[in-house]
Amino acid sequence: MTLKIAVMPGDGIGPEITKEAVRVLEALRTDGLKVEFEYAPIGGAAYRETGHPLPESTVALARASDAVLFGAVGDFSLDTLPRHLRPEQAILGIRKALNLFANFRPAMVYPELADASSMRPEIVAGMDILIVRELTGDIYFGTPRGHRICEDGPFKGDREAFDTMRYAETEIRRIAHVAFQAARKRNGKLCSVDKANVLETTQFWRDVVTEVAKEYPDVALSHMYVDNCAMQLLKDPKQFDVIVTGNLFGDILSDEASMLTGSIGMLPSASLNENNFGLYEPIHGSAPDIAGKDLANPLATVLSAGMMLRYTFGMEEYAARIESAVKAVLATGPRTGDIWRDGKVKTGTQGMGDALLAALAAQ
Ligand code: IPM
Ligand code: MG
């Protein structure tokens, strides 16, 4: 069976980085991987082409494919458009349309990069965290939301804007199960992050996660407030194994965790539905300032392609080959500017892709 992968390059550096990930997947063809690619526009690129950031045909291609490889969306020049036409709505819309509620964001420090982190090497060396972020609920999608005239309190009569943080029990349960199962396959530790001291929604989150924990007596569950977690990630990141949290907190904490690893250009992600169908994307954005300049680090996208082989297709062997090619390049190959240091050859996006292909061939 040939795997059909929908490629959605998107905006900014999206096209450059997805190109390198596709080259890496294509290189595995010589070893028997059967893949084919079909492309669809998304984000600002789709808006310019079709008048909408998430055209129906793009969602249809995703549905007709076995997995999605996604670049990035975001384009400052379109930020003045009405919200529903902005590039970011495309990634939110496709996550929702495909019910991709479980977002895996691993943050690990490669020994070769321990000195690229802004943290002292002894704090981060050996760190290996998996953030499981709920991706289709929370304040990101909660209704009602909008603008209105304030009806009460000291600012009555003023203009105000509002969003709604909400979670249904089923939404919390299903992501909790995903996180407990992930913890079981790793070191058996799960930390659920909330703001239960202030927010009803997240007290409920804590209660439901605690109930689900009864089904996983082999996993050690702890709870942490999000502000403390933000601090603990900097103070002692190695205390964490799996972190499970809601959409908003997960967005923020995963960016923070990425910097511990040295560069946000290193972090892949998988967004899955209940059948392990998934969309795979780097956690970084479209980086318009460096777009088209052959400067972007493609490793997060390449590693996302690796996650695709593992999570959606169960092809552990090919996934491991991609990961070891990445490690080999980090150890001895050239590097893009974000992870470059003295003594290393500086290269660009394509140069990084070339080095990966050479490393794969040498395995
Ligand atoms: C991410 C991004 C998105 C999010 C944006 C682009 C809407 O920051 O994937 O983390 O907030 O989820
Ligand atoms: Mg984010």
XYZ file of N, CA and C in Angstrom, residues 21 27 47 63 86 94 130 134 191 200 204-205 207 232 239 250 261 278 325 332 355:
63
model
N 11.682 18.115 4.354
C 11.072 16.928 4.984
C 10.599 15.949 3.907
N 13.753 9.973 0.197
C 15.012 9.215 0.254
C 14.779 7.821 0.818
N -5.226 32.116 1.146
C -6.060 33.322 1.062
C -5.764 34.071 -0.233
N -8.737 14.860 4.342
C -9.617 13.723 4.637
C -9.339 12.532 3.735
N -7.900 35.416 8.672
C -6.464 35.471 8.947
C -5.830 34.085 8.808
N -8.402 23.550 10.675
C -8.147 22.177 10.227
C -8.025 21.236 11.426
N 7.620 15.173 27.350
C 6.558 15.126 26.342
C 5.393 15.977 26.850
N -4.078 19.531 24.917
C -5.426 19.395 24.345
C -5.528 20.458 23.258
N 2.342 14.744 34.874
C 2.045 15.965 35.624
C 0.939 16.709 34.880
N -12.512 27.824 37.548
C -13.452 26.695 37.640
C -13.131 25.621 36.608
N -12.148 21.699 37.453
C -12.876 20.575 36.865
C -11.894 19.666 36.128
N -10.994 20.265 35.388
C -9.928 19.521 34.693
C -9.190 18.624 35.687
N -10.148 17.575 38.656
C -11.026 16.538 39.206
C -11.166 15.364 38.229
N 9.144 25.937 37.182
C 9.839 24.656 37.349
C 10.530 24.204 36.060
N 12.713 17.120 36.098
C 11.733 16.493 36.977
C 10.517 15.999 36.187
N -0.899 24.829 27.194
C -0.007 23.984 26.401
C 0.697 24.767 25.306
N 15.633 23.439 24.855
C 16.336 22.499 23.982
C 17.353 23.202 23.093
N -3.306 11.807 11.667
C -2.634 12.966 12.240
C -2.131 13.996 11.265
N 19.562 9.926 11.715
C 20.197 10.818 10.724
C 20.311 12.236 11.301
N 28.144 15.744 13.650
C 29.320 15.988 12.810
C 29.037 16.881 11.604
N 22.726 17.323 4.026
C 23.473 16.592 5.063
C 22.645 15.417 5.593
